[in-house]
């Protein structure tokens, strides 16, 4: 595993005192960081914080590999049904670890419908042979409306084509005991993988919900876990000034206290693009909180923004360099690309192309990253870089683990619960009420009354 964090461009000596951080400020926070590290260790030990243990659960990886080997030849398509933490991690693993056009030449073809847009789902159904499709239904709680509805939608086709044998084309990943998926699995002998009850949705990418599709698409899941395991060692260092997760969290929380409430994630690699989406949920849902642990109203959090280098240099970077200085920008950089053809100037009469002769696309991409970093730093815009030697399963496992541990640290430093999501639950309840679910009548009435008051403001 070769992944490191370069935070030199947040240090005052490099970006100036006004927007930079004096290293003493981080050292001052280190005492709180040590308490945070201990508090996290306690939570790991007393079994309330589970994601730290996932990389070393080798028996689960073996079970996943045995399962995927046993079913691979039966299915020509795989459809992953889940939303939020049950989808974003698996999607990020797919786009970083398999060929971009995998579905054009490999089987099973992989699909990740993480929304209930009926037109979109209908187009997906046209693509698959239902009898030869494995539907992996993923829900930690087992009852999320979108996932339940998509399951019911696909069941129409499964029942129509497979009759009572429909369950043979289903796989569930859910809580070990609770939830509606478990009830269905009991009735129908459906194979189930588990999300440990001390692992929250957005921290679950290294459970079978991410491992099953990654293994089916041919990714080396053992290497993925090995990278995460190696990063876990660094992120559990009690000497917090050497702990990358603490440093990332400390920098971001210091900037939050100074009103920099936007976290931009900007990989210079298309393979890493979906990690920004996954990070967006992890950072926003974990840290965007109204109350601290003592129930004081604090309303903290950073809005995550996705950008892709070099594409967004021609779209968003103008704003980052000259607009409001309210962002902390994290680059992800890949040192070595697998394919790195040397360019030749095929138009020698165009002298202006000569600077590209003998260079590589990867070299250009990384020079552009360096150039953006320089422009930001010269304009006192804080930026950090996560650099990986190459896009490999080890490095992806390490990177995902790093961001999860950094989020856990940030939660501790902010004195909030990073592992709940009351705001999301509120939306889920309102959805149940609007859809007429039993037990939600009072909420439905409230919503109807509020909606009628709003009519006069609609033009
Ligand atoms: O991080 C979380 O807990 C949420 O974003 C969930 O992943 C999301 O709401 C889906 O929930 P579930 O997996 O229970 O269907």
CSV table of C-alpha atoms and ligand atoms in Angstrom, one decimal:
chain,number,residue,atom,x,y,z
A,1,UNK,CA,0.0,0.0,0.0
A,2,UNK,CA,1.4,3.4,-1.0
A,3,UNK,CA,-1.0,6.2,-0.1
A,4,UNK,CA,0.1,9.4,1.7
A,5,UNK,CA,-1.3,12.7,2.8
A,6,UNK,CA,0.5,15.9,1.9
A,7,UNK,CA,-0.8,18.8,4.0
A,8,UNK,CA,1.9,21.3,3.3
A,9,UNK,CA,-0.4,23.7,1.5
A,10,UNK,CA,-2.5,24.4,4.5
A,11,UNK,CA,0.5,25.4,6.6
A,12,UNK,CA,0.9,29.2,7.2
A,13,UNK,CA,4.5,29.3,6.0
A,14,UNK,CA,3.2,28.1,2.6
A,15,UNK,CA,-0.1,29.9,2.2
A,16,UNK,CA,0.2,32.8,4.5
A,17,UNK,CA,-1.0,33.5,8.1
A,18,UNK,CA,-4.5,34.7,7.2
A,19,UNK,CA,-5.7,31.5,5.6
A,20,UNK,CA,-3.0,29.1,6.7
A,21,UNK,CA,-2.8,27.0,9.9
A,22,UNK,CA,0.1,27.4,12.2
A,23,UNK,CA,1.5,24.0,13.1
A,24,UNK,CA,1.1,24.9,16.7
A,25,UNK,CA,-2.6,25.1,16.2
A,26,UNK,CA,-2.7,21.4,15.2
A,27,UNK,CA,-0.3,20.6,18.1
A,28,UNK,CA,-2.7,22.4,20.5
A,29,UNK,CA,-5.5,20.2,19.1
A,30,UNK,CA,-3.4,17.1,19.5
A,31,UNK,CA,-4.4,16.7,23.2
A,32,UNK,CA,-8.0,16.6,22.1
A,33,UNK,CA,-6.9,14.3,19.3
A,34,UNK,CA,-5.3,11.9,21.8
A,35,UNK,CA,-8.6,11.8,23.8
A,36,UNK,CA,-10.4,11.3,20.5
A,37,UNK,CA,-8.0,8.4,19.6
A,38,UNK,CA,-8.7,6.8,23.0
A,39,UNK,CA,-12.4,7.3,22.8
A,40,UNK,CA,-12.4,5.6,19.3
A,41,UNK,CA,-10.3,2.7,20.7
A,42,UNK,CA,-12.8,2.3,23.5
A,43,UNK,CA,-15.7,2.2,21.1
A,44,UNK,CA,-13.8,-0.4,19.0
A,45,UNK,CA,-13.2,-2.5,22.1
A,46,UNK,CA,-16.7,-2.2,23.6
A,47,UNK,CA,-18.1,-3.2,20.2
A,48,UNK,CA,-20.0,0.0,19.3
A,49,UNK,CA,-17.7,1.0,16.5
A,50,UNK,CA,-17.3,-1.8,13.9
A,51,UNK,CA,-15.8,-0.5,10.7
A,52,UNK,CA,-12.2,-0.6,12.1
A,53,UNK,CA,-12.5,-4.4,12.3
A,54,UNK,CA,-13.8,-5.0,8.8
A,55,UNK,CA,-10.4,-5.2,7.0
A,56,UNK,CA,-9.2,-8.1,9.2
A,57,UNK,CA,-12.4,-10.2,8.8
A,58,UNK,CA,-10.7,-12.6,6.4
A,59,UNK,CA,-13.3,-15.3,6.9
A,60,UNK,CA,-16.0,-13.0,5.4
A,61,UNK,CA,-13.8,-12.4,2.4
A,62,UNK,CA,-13.4,-16.2,2.0
A,63,UNK,CA,-17.2,-16.6,2.3
A,64,UNK,CA,-17.7,-13.9,-0.4
A,65,UNK,CA,-15.2,-15.5,-2.7
A,66,UNK,CA,-16.7,-19.0,-2.3
A,67,UNK,CA,-20.2,-17.6,-2.9
A,68,UNK,CA,-19.2,-15.6,-6.0
A,69,UNK,CA,-17.2,-18.5,-7.5
A,70,UNK,CA,-20.3,-20.8,-7.0
A,71,UNK,CA,-22.7,-18.5,-8.8
A,72,UNK,CA,-20.6,-16.7,-11.4
A,73,UNK,CA,-21.5,-19.0,-14.3
A,74,UNK,CA,-25.2,-19.0,-13.5
A,75,UNK,CA,-25.7,-15.3,-14.1
A,76,UNK,CA,-25.0,-13.0,-17.1
A,77,UNK,CA,-26.1,-9.9,-15.2
A,78,UNK,CA,-25.9,-8.5,-11.7
A,79,UNK,CA,-28.3,-5.8,-10.4
A,80,UNK,CA,-27.4,-4.1,-7.2
A,81,UNK,CA,-30.4,-2.6,-5.4
A,82,UNK,CA,-29.6,-0.2,-2.6
A,83,UNK,CA,-29.3,3.5,-1.9
A,84,UNK,CA,-26.9,5.8,0.0
A,85,UNK,CA,-24.3,3.9,2.0
A,86,UNK,CA,-25.7,0.7,0.4
A,87,UNK,CA,-24.8,1.8,-3.1
A,88,UNK,CA,-22.1,4.6,-3.2
A,89,UNK,CA,-19.2,2.5,-1.8
A,90,UNK,CA,-19.9,-0.5,-4.1
A,91,UNK,CA,-20.2,1.9,-7.1
A,92,UNK,CA,-16.8,3.6,-6.1
A,93,UNK,CA,-15.2,0.2,-6.0
A,94,UNK,CA,-16.5,-0.8,-9.4
A,95,UNK,CA,-15.3,2.4,-11.1
A,96,UNK,CA,-11.9,2.3,-9.6
A,97,UNK,CA,-11.2,-1.4,-9.8
A,98,UNK,CA,-12.7,-2.6,-13.1
A,99,UNK,CA,-12.4,-1.7,-16.7
A,100,UNK,CA,-14.5,1.4,-17.5
A,101,UNK,CA,-16.2,-0.5,-20.4
A,102,UNK,CA,-16.3,-3.8,-18.5
A,103,UNK,CA,-20.0,-4.4,-19.4
A,104,UNK,CA,-19.2,-4.3,-23.1
A,105,UNK,CA,-17.0,-7.4,-22.9
A,106,UNK,CA,-17.4,-9.1,-19.5
A,107,UNK,CA,-20.0,-11.1,-17.6
A,108,UNK,CA,-21.8,-10.8,-15.4
A,109,UNK,CA,-22.7,-7.3,-16.6
A,110,UNK,CA,-23.0,-5.0,-13.5
A,111,UNK,CA,-25.8,-2.5,-12.9
A,112,UNK,CA,-26.3,-0.3,-9.8
A,113,UNK,CA,-29.7,1.3,-10.0
A,114,UNK,CA,-29.6,3.5,-6.8
A,115,UNK,CA,-32.8,5.5,-7.6
A,116,UNK,CA,-36.5,4.9,-8.2
A,117,UNK,CA,-36.8,6.8,-11.4
A,118,UNK,CA,-39.3,4.5,-13.2
A,119,UNK,CA,-38.1,5.3,-16.7
A,120,UNK,CA,-34.5,4.6,-15.8
A,121,UNK,CA,-35.4,1.2,-14.2
A,122,UNK,CA,-37.6,0.3,-17.2
A,123,UNK,CA,-34.6,0.9,-19.5
A,124,UNK,CA,-32.4,-1.3,-17.2
A,125,UNK,CA,-35.0,-4.2,-17.3
A,126,UNK,CA,-34.7,-4.2,-21.1
A,127,UNK,CA,-30.9,-4.8,-20.8
A,128,UNK,CA,-31.1,-8.0,-18.7
A,129,UNK,CA,-32.3,-11.6,-19.1
A,130,UNK,CA,-34.3,-11.9,-15.8
A,131,UNK,CA,-33.7,-15.7,-15.6
A,132,UNK,CA,-30.0,-15.1,-15.7
A,133,UNK,CA,-29.8,-12.1,-13.4
A,134,UNK,CA,-28.8,-12.0,-9.8
A,135,UNK,CA,-30.6,-9.2,-7.9
A,136,UNK,CA,-28.6,-8.2,-4.8
A,137,UNK,CA,-30.9,-6.3,-2.4
A,138,UNK,CA,-28.9,-4.3,0.1
A,139,UNK,CA,-30.4,-2.5,3.1
A,140,UNK,CA,-28.9,-2.3,6.5
A,141,UNK,CA,-32.3,-1.4,8.0
A,142,UNK,CA,-34.1,-3.6,5.7
A,143,UNK,CA,-36.9,-1.2,5.1
A,144,UNK,CA,-35.8,1.9,3.2
A,145,UNK,CA,-38.6,2.9,0.9
A,146,UNK,CA,-36.6,3.2,-2.3
A,147,UNK,CA,-34.9,-0.2,-1.9
A,148,UNK,CA,-38.2,-1.9,-0.9
A,149,UNK,CA,-40.0,-0.4,-3.9
A,150,UNK,CA,-37.3,-1.4,-6.3
A,151,UNK,CA,-37.3,-4.9,-4.9
A,152,UNK,CA,-41.1,-5.0,-5.5
A,153,UNK,CA,-40.7,-3.6,-9.0
A,154,UNK,CA,-38.1,-6.3,-9.9
A,155,UNK,CA,-40.3,-8.9,-8.2
A,156,UNK,CA,-43.0,-8.4,-11.0
A,157,UNK,CA,-40.5,-9.7,-13.5
A,158,UNK,CA,-39.0,-12.4,-11.3
A,159,UNK,CA,-42.4,-13.9,-10.5
A,160,UNK,CA,-43.5,-13.7,-14.1
A,161,UNK,CA,-40.5,-15.5,-15.4
A,162,UNK,CA,-39.4,-17.8,-12.5
A,163,UNK,CA,-42.6,-18.3,-10.6
A,164,UNK,CA,-42.0,-19.6,-7.1
A,165,UNK,CA,-38.3,-20.1,-7.8
A,166,UNK,CA,-37.8,-16.4,-7.9
A,167,UNK,CA,-35.8,-16.6,-4.6
A,168,UNK,CA,-32.9,-18.4,-6.5
A,169,UNK,CA,-32.1,-15.1,-8.2
A,170,UNK,CA,-32.1,-13.1,-5.0
A,171,UNK,CA,-29.3,-12.3,-2.7
A,172,UNK,CA,-29.8,-10.1,0.4
A,173,UNK,CA,-27.3,-8.1,2.5
A,174,UNK,CA,-28.8,-6.7,5.6
A,175,UNK,CA,-28.6,-6.5,9.4
A,176,UNK,CA,-27.8,-9.8,11.2
A,177,UNK,CA,-31.3,-10.0,12.7
A,178,UNK,CA,-33.6,-7.0,12.3
A,179,UNK,CA,-35.6,-5.7,9.4
A,180,UNK,CA,-38.1,-6.8,6.7
A,181,UNK,CA,-35.5,-8.4,4.4
A,182,UNK,CA,-34.7,-10.9,7.1
A,183,UNK,CA,-38.4,-11.8,7.4
A,184,UNK,CA,-38.6,-12.4,3.6
A,185,UNK,CA,-35.3,-14.4,3.7
A,186,UNK,CA,-36.7,-16.7,6.4
A,187,UNK,CA,-39.9,-17.4,4.4
A,188,UNK,CA,-38.0,-18.0,1.1
A,189,UNK,CA,-34.5,-19.5,1.9
A,190,UNK,CA,-32.7,-16.5,0.3
A,191,UNK,CA,-29.0,-16.4,0.7
A,192,UNK,CA,-28.0,-13.5,3.1
A,193,UNK,CA,-24.8,-11.7,3.8
A,194,UNK,CA,-24.6,-9.5,6.9
A,195,UNK,CA,-23.7,-5.9,7.7
A,196,UNK,CA,-22.6,-6.1,11.4
A,197,UNK,CA,-24.9,-4.1,13.6
A,198,UNK,CA,-22.1,-1.9,14.7
A,199,UNK,CA,-21.3,-0.8,11.2
A,200,UNK,CA,-23.4,2.1,9.8
A,201,UNK,CA,-24.5,2.3,6.2
A,202,UNK,CA,-21.8,4.9,5.0
A,203,UNK,CA,-19.0,2.9,6.8
A,204,UNK,CA,-20.0,-0.4,5.2
A,205,UNK,CA,-18.2,-0.4,1.9
A,206,UNK,CA,-15.8,-3.2,3.1
A,207,UNK,CA,-18.7,-5.5,4.2
A,208,UNK,CA,-20.2,-8.0,1.7
A,209,UNK,CA,-22.3,-5.3,0.2
A,210,UNK,CA,-19.2,-3.9,-1.5
A,211,UNK,CA,-17.1,-7.1,-1.6
A,212,UNK,CA,-19.7,-9.2,-3.5
A,213,UNK,CA,-20.0,-7.0,-6.5
A,214,UNK,CA,-16.3,-6.2,-6.5
A,215,UNK,CA,-15.4,-9.9,-6.4
A,216,UNK,CA,-18.0,-10.7,-9.1
A,217,UNK,CA,-16.3,-8.1,-11.4
A,218,UNK,CA,-13.0,-9.8,-10.8
A,219,UNK,CA,-11.4,-7.3,-8.3
A,220,UNK,CA,-8.9,-8.7,-5.8
A,221,UNK,CA,-10.9,-8.2,-2.6
A,222,UNK,CA,-8.2,-9.7,-0.4
A,223,UNK,CA,-5.8,-7.0,-1.6
A,224,UNK,CA,-8.4,-4.4,-1.0
A,225,UNK,CA,-8.8,-5.5,2.6
A,226,UNK,CA,-5.0,-5.8,3.0
A,227,UNK,CA,-4.6,-2.1,2.0
A,228,UNK,CA,-7.3,-1.1,4.4
A,229,UNK,CA,-5.7,-3.1,7.2
A,230,UNK,CA,-2.4,-1.4,6.6
A,231,UNK,CA,-4.0,2.0,6.7
A,232,UNK,CA,-5.9,1.1,9.8
A,233,UNK,CA,-2.6,0.7,11.6
A,234,UNK,CA,-1.6,4.3,10.6
A,235,UNK,CA,-5.0,5.6,11.6
A,236,UNK,CA,-4.9,4.0,15.0
A,237,UNK,CA,-1.6,5.6,15.9
A,238,UNK,CA,-1.9,7.2,19.4
A,239,UNK,CA,0.9,9.6,18.5
A,240,UNK,CA,-1.7,11.7,16.7
A,241,UNK,CA,0.7,14.0,15.0
A,242,UNK,CA,1.8,11.0,12.9
A,243,UNK,CA,-1.8,9.8,12.4
A,244,UNK,CA,-3.1,10.9,9.0
A,245,UNK,CA,-6.8,10.5,10.0
A,246,UNK,CA,-6.3,12.9,12.9
A,247,UNK,CA,-4.3,15.4,10.8
A,248,UNK,CA,-7.0,15.5,8.1
A,249,UNK,CA,-9.8,15.8,10.7
A,250,UNK,CA,-7.9,18.5,12.7
A,251,UNK,CA,-7.2,20.6,9.6
A,252,UNK,CA,-10.9,20.4,8.5
A,253,UNK,CA,-12.3,21.1,11.9
A,254,UNK,CA,-9.9,24.1,12.4
A,255,UNK,CA,-11.1,25.5,9.0
A,256,UNK,CA,-14.8,24.8,9.9
A,257,UNK,CA,-14.3,27.0,13.0
A,258,UNK,CA,-13.0,29.7,10.7
A,259,UNK,CA,-16.1,29.5,8.4
A,260,UNK,CA,-14.6,27.4,5.6
A,261,UNK,CA,-17.6,25.2,5.3
A,262,UNK,CA,-17.1,23.6,1.9
A,263,UNK,CA,-15.0,20.4,1.4
A,264,UNK,CA,-14.1,20.0,-2.3
A,265,UNK,CA,-12.9,16.5,-3.4
A,266,UNK,CA,-11.0,16.7,-6.6
A,267,UNK,CA,-9.4,13.5,-8.0
A,268,UNK,CA,-7.1,13.8,-11.0
A,269,UNK,CA,-8.2,10.4,-12.2
A,270,UNK,CA,-11.5,9.2,-13.8
A,271,UNK,CA,-11.1,5.9,-11.9
A,272,UNK,CA,-11.4,7.8,-8.6
A,273,UNK,CA,-14.3,10.0,-9.6
A,274,UNK,CA,-16.9,8.0,-7.8
A,275,UNK,CA,-14.9,8.1,-4.6
A,276,UNK,CA,-15.9,11.8,-4.4
A,277,UNK,CA,-19.6,10.8,-4.4
A,278,UNK,CA,-19.0,8.2,-1.7
A,279,UNK,CA,-16.9,10.7,0.3
A,280,UNK,CA,-19.7,13.3,-0.1
A,281,UNK,CA,-22.1,11.1,1.7
A,282,UNK,CA,-19.6,10.1,4.3
A,283,UNK,CA,-18.5,13.6,5.2
A,284,UNK,CA,-21.9,15.3,4.9
A,285,UNK,CA,-24.1,12.7,6.7
A,286,UNK,CA,-21.6,12.1,9.4
A,287,UNK,CA,-20.6,15.6,10.3
A,288,UNK,CA,-23.6,17.7,9.3
A,289,UNK,CA,-25.2,17.9,12.7
A,290,UNK,CA,-27.4,20.3,14.6
A,291,UNK,CA,-26.5,19.2,18.2
A,292,UNK,CA,-23.3,18.3,19.9
A,293,UNK,CA,-23.1,15.4,22.3
A,294,UNK,CA,-24.4,17.6,25.2
A,295,UNK,CA,-27.5,18.6,23.0
A,296,UNK,CA,-26.3,22.2,22.5
A,297,UNK,CA,-27.3,23.5,19.1
A,298,UNK,CA,-24.1,23.9,17.1
A,299,UNK,CA,-25.2,23.3,13.4
A,300,UNK,CA,-21.8,22.1,12.1
A,301,UNK,CA,-20.7,20.5,8.9
A,302,UNK,CA,-19.0,21.0,5.6
A,303,UNK,CA,-20.8,20.9,2.3
A,304,UNK,CA,-19.0,18.4,0.1
A,305,UNK,CA,-18.4,19.4,-3.5
A,306,UNK,CA,-17.3,17.1,-6.3
A,307,UNK,CA,-14.8,18.1,-8.9
A,308,UNK,CA,-12.7,16.2,-11.4
A,309,UNK,CA,-9.3,17.2,-12.6
A,310,UNK,CA,-8.5,18.2,-15.2
A,311,UNK,CA,-12.1,18.5,-16.5
A,312,UNK,CA,-13.2,20.9,-13.9
A,313,UNK,CA,-10.2,23.1,-14.3
A,314,UNK,CA,-12.3,24.4,-17.2
A,315,UNK,CA,-15.4,24.8,-15.1
A,316,UNK,CA,-15.0,25.2,-11.3
A,317,UNK,CA,-11.3,26.1,-10.7
A,318,UNK,CA,-11.8,29.8,-11.6
A,319,UNK,CA,-14.2,30.0,-8.6
A,320,UNK,CA,-11.8,28.1,-6.3
A,321,UNK,CA,-8.9,30.4,-7.1
A,322,UNK,CA,-10.7,33.8,-7.1
A,323,UNK,CA,-14.1,33.3,-5.5
A,324,UNK,CA,-14.9,33.2,-1.8
A,325,UNK,CA,-12.1,31.7,0.2
A,326,UNK,CA,-14.5,29.3,2.0
A,327,UNK,CA,-13.3,25.9,0.8
A,328,UNK,CA,-10.8,23.3,1.8
A,329,UNK,CA,-9.8,21.4,-1.4
A,330,UNK,CA,-8.6,17.8,-1.3
A,331,UNK,CA,-6.8,16.5,-4.4
A,332,UNK,CA,-6.4,12.8,-5.1
A,333,UNK,CA,-3.3,12.2,-7.3
A,334,UNK,CA,-2.1,9.0,-9.0
A,335,UNK,CA,1.6,8.7,-9.5
A,336,UNK,CA,1.7,6.0,-12.1
A,337,UNK,CA,-1.0,5.3,-14.6
A,338,UNK,CA,-1.2,1.8,-16.1
A,339,UNK,CA,-1.3,3.0,-19.7
A,340,UNK,CA,0.9,5.9,-20.4
A,341,UNK,CA,1.6,6.2,-24.1
A,342,UNK,CA,4.4,8.7,-25.1
A,343,UNK,CA,3.0,11.4,-27.3
A,344,UNK,CA,4.5,12.4,-30.7
A,345,UNK,CA,3.9,15.6,-32.6
A,346,UNK,CA,2.3,14.3,-35.8
A,347,UNK,CA,2.1,17.8,-37.1
A,348,UNK,CA,5.7,19.0,-37.0
A,349,UNK,CA,4.7,22.2,-38.8
A,350,UNK,CA,2.8,23.2,-35.7
A,351,UNK,CA,5.6,24.2,-33.5
A,352,UNK,CA,3.2,25.0,-30.6
A,353,UNK,CA,2.6,21.3,-30.2
A,354,UNK,CA,6.3,20.5,-29.6
A,355,UNK,CA,6.1,20.9,-25.9
A,356,UNK,CA,3.9,17.8,-25.9
A,357,UNK,CA,6.4,15.6,-27.9
A,358,UNK,CA,7.9,12.9,-25.7
A,359,UNK,CA,5.4,13.6,-22.8
A,360,UNK,CA,2.6,11.3,-21.5
A,361,UNK,CA,-1.1,12.0,-20.8
A,362,UNK,CA,-0.5,11.0,-17.2
A,363,UNK,CA,2.4,13.5,-17.1
A,364,UNK,CA,0.1,16.2,-18.4
A,365,UNK,CA,-2.7,15.3,-15.9
A,366,UNK,CA,-0.3,15.4,-13.0
A,367,UNK,CA,1.3,18.7,-14.2
A,368,UNK,CA,-2.2,20.2,-14.4
A,369,UNK,CA,-2.8,19.0,-10.8
A,370,UNK,CA,0.5,20.6,-9.8
A,371,UNK,CA,-0.5,23.8,-11.6
A,372,UNK,CA,-3.9,24.0,-9.9
A,373,UNK,CA,-2.2,23.4,-6.6
A,374,UNK,CA,0.2,26.2,-7.2
A,375,UNK,CA,-2.5,28.6,-8.3
A,376,UNK,CA,-4.6,27.8,-5.2
A,377,UNK,CA,-1.6,28.1,-2.9
A,378,UNK,CA,-0.5,31.4,-4.4
A,379,UNK,CA,-4.0,32.7,-3.8
A,380,UNK,CA,-4.0,31.5,-0.1
A,381,UNK,CA,-6.5,28.7,-0.8
A,382,UNK,CA,-6.0,25.7,1.5
A,383,UNK,CA,-5.4,22.4,-0.3
A,384,UNK,CA,-4.3,18.9,0.5
A,385,UNK,CA,-3.2,15.9,-1.6
A,386,UNK,CA,-3.9,12.2,-1.1
A,387,UNK,CA,-1.3,10.7,-3.3
A,388,UNK,CA,-1.3,7.0,-4.3
A,389,UNK,CA,1.4,5.2,-6.2
A,390,UNK,CA,-1.2,3.7,-8.6
A,391,UNK,CA,-4.9,2.8,-8.7
A,392,UNK,CA,-4.7,-0.7,-7.2
A,393,UNK,CA,-7.0,-2.7,-4.8
A,394,UNK,CA,-4.5,-2.1,-1.9
A,395,UNK,CA,-4.4,1.6,-2.5
A,396,UNK,CA,-8.2,1.9,-2.9
A,397,UNK,CA,-8.8,-0.1,0.3
A,398,UNK,CA,-6.3,2.2,2.1
A,399,UNK,CA,-7.9,5.4,0.8
A,400,UNK,CA,-11.4,4.4,1.7
A,401,UNK,CA,-10.4,3.4,5.1
A,402,UNK,CA,-8.4,6.6,5.6
A,403,UNK,CA,-11.5,8.8,4.8
A,404,UNK,CA,-13.7,6.7,7.2
A,405,UNK,CA,-11.2,7.0,10.0
A,406,UNK,CA,-10.8,10.8,9.3
A,407,UNK,CA,-14.5,11.2,9.5
A,408,UNK,CA,-14.6,9.3,12.9
A,409,UNK,CA,-11.9,11.6,14.2
A,410,UNK,CA,-13.6,14.7,12.9
A,411,UNK,CA,-16.8,13.6,14.8
A,412,UNK,CA,-14.8,13.3,18.0
A,413,UNK,CA,-13.1,16.6,17.6
A,414,UNK,CA,-16.4,18.3,16.8
A,415,UNK,CA,-18.0,16.6,19.9
A,416,UNK,CA,-20.8,15.2,17.8
A,417,UNK,CA,-22.2,11.8,17.0
A,418,UNK,CA,-20.8,11.0,13.5
A,419,UNK,CA,-22.6,7.7,13.3
A,420,UNK,CA,-26.3,8.7,13.3
A,421,UNK,CA,-28.4,10.5,10.7
A,422,UNK,CA,-31.5,12.0,12.3
A,423,UNK,CA,-32.0,14.3,9.3
A,424,UNK,CA,-32.1,11.4,6.9
A,425,UNK,CA,-34.5,9.5,9.2
A,426,UNK,CA,-36.8,12.6,9.2
A,427,UNK,CA,-37.0,12.4,5.4
A,428,UNK,CA,-37.6,8.7,5.5
A,429,UNK,CA,-40.5,9.1,8.0
A,430,UNK,CA,-42.1,11.9,5.8
A,431,UNK,CA,-41.8,9.6,2.8
A,432,UNK,CA,-43.6,6.8,4.6
A,433,UNK,CA,-46.3,9.2,5.6
A,434,UNK,CA,-46.8,10.6,2.1
A,435,UNK,CA,-47.0,7.1,0.7
A,436,UNK,CA,-49.6,6.1,3.3
A,437,UNK,CA,-47.6,3.6,5.3
A,438,UNK,CA,-49.5,2.2,8.3
A,439,UNK,CA,-48.7,4.0,11.6
A,440,UNK,CA,-47.8,7.3,9.9
A,441,UNK,CA,-51.2,9.0,9.7
A,442,UNK,CA,-50.4,11.8,12.2
A,443,UNK,CA,-47.4,12.8,10.2
A,444,UNK,CA,-49.4,12.7,7.0
A,445,UNK,CA,-51.9,15.1,8.4
A,446,UNK,CA,-49.2,17.5,9.5
A,447,UNK,CA,-47.6,17.4,6.0
A,448,UNK,CA,-51.0,18.0,4.3
A,449,UNK,CA,-51.7,21.0,6.5
A,450,UNK,CA,-48.3,22.6,5.9
A,451,UNK,CA,-48.7,22.0,2.1
A,452,UNK,CA,-52.0,23.7,2.0
A,453,UNK,CA,-50.5,26.9,3.6
A,454,UNK,CA,-47.9,27.0,0.8
A,455,UNK,CA,-50.2,27.0,-2.2
A,456,UNK,CA,-50.5,30.8,-2.3
A,457,UNK,CA,-46.7,31.1,-3.0
A,458,UNK,CA,-46.7,28.9,-6.1
A,459,UNK,CA,-46.8,30.9,-9.4
B,1,LIG,O1,-25.3,6.0,6.0
B,1,LIG,C1,-26.5,5.6,6.2
B,1,LIG,O2,-26.8,5.0,7.3
B,1,LIG,C2,-27.6,5.9,5.2
B,1,LIG,O3,-27.2,6.8,4.2
B,1,LIG,C3,-28.0,4.6,4.6
B,1,LIG,O4,-26.9,4.0,4.0
B,1,LIG,C4,-29.2,4.8,3.6
B,1,LIG,O5,-30.2,5.6,4.1
B,1,LIG,C5,-29.8,3.5,3.2
B,1,LIG,O6,-30.2,2.8,4.3
B,1,LIG,P1,-30.4,1.2,4.3
B,1,LIG,O7,-29.1,0.6,4.0
B,1,LIG,O8,-30.8,0.9,5.7
B,1,LIG,O9,-31.4,0.9,3.3
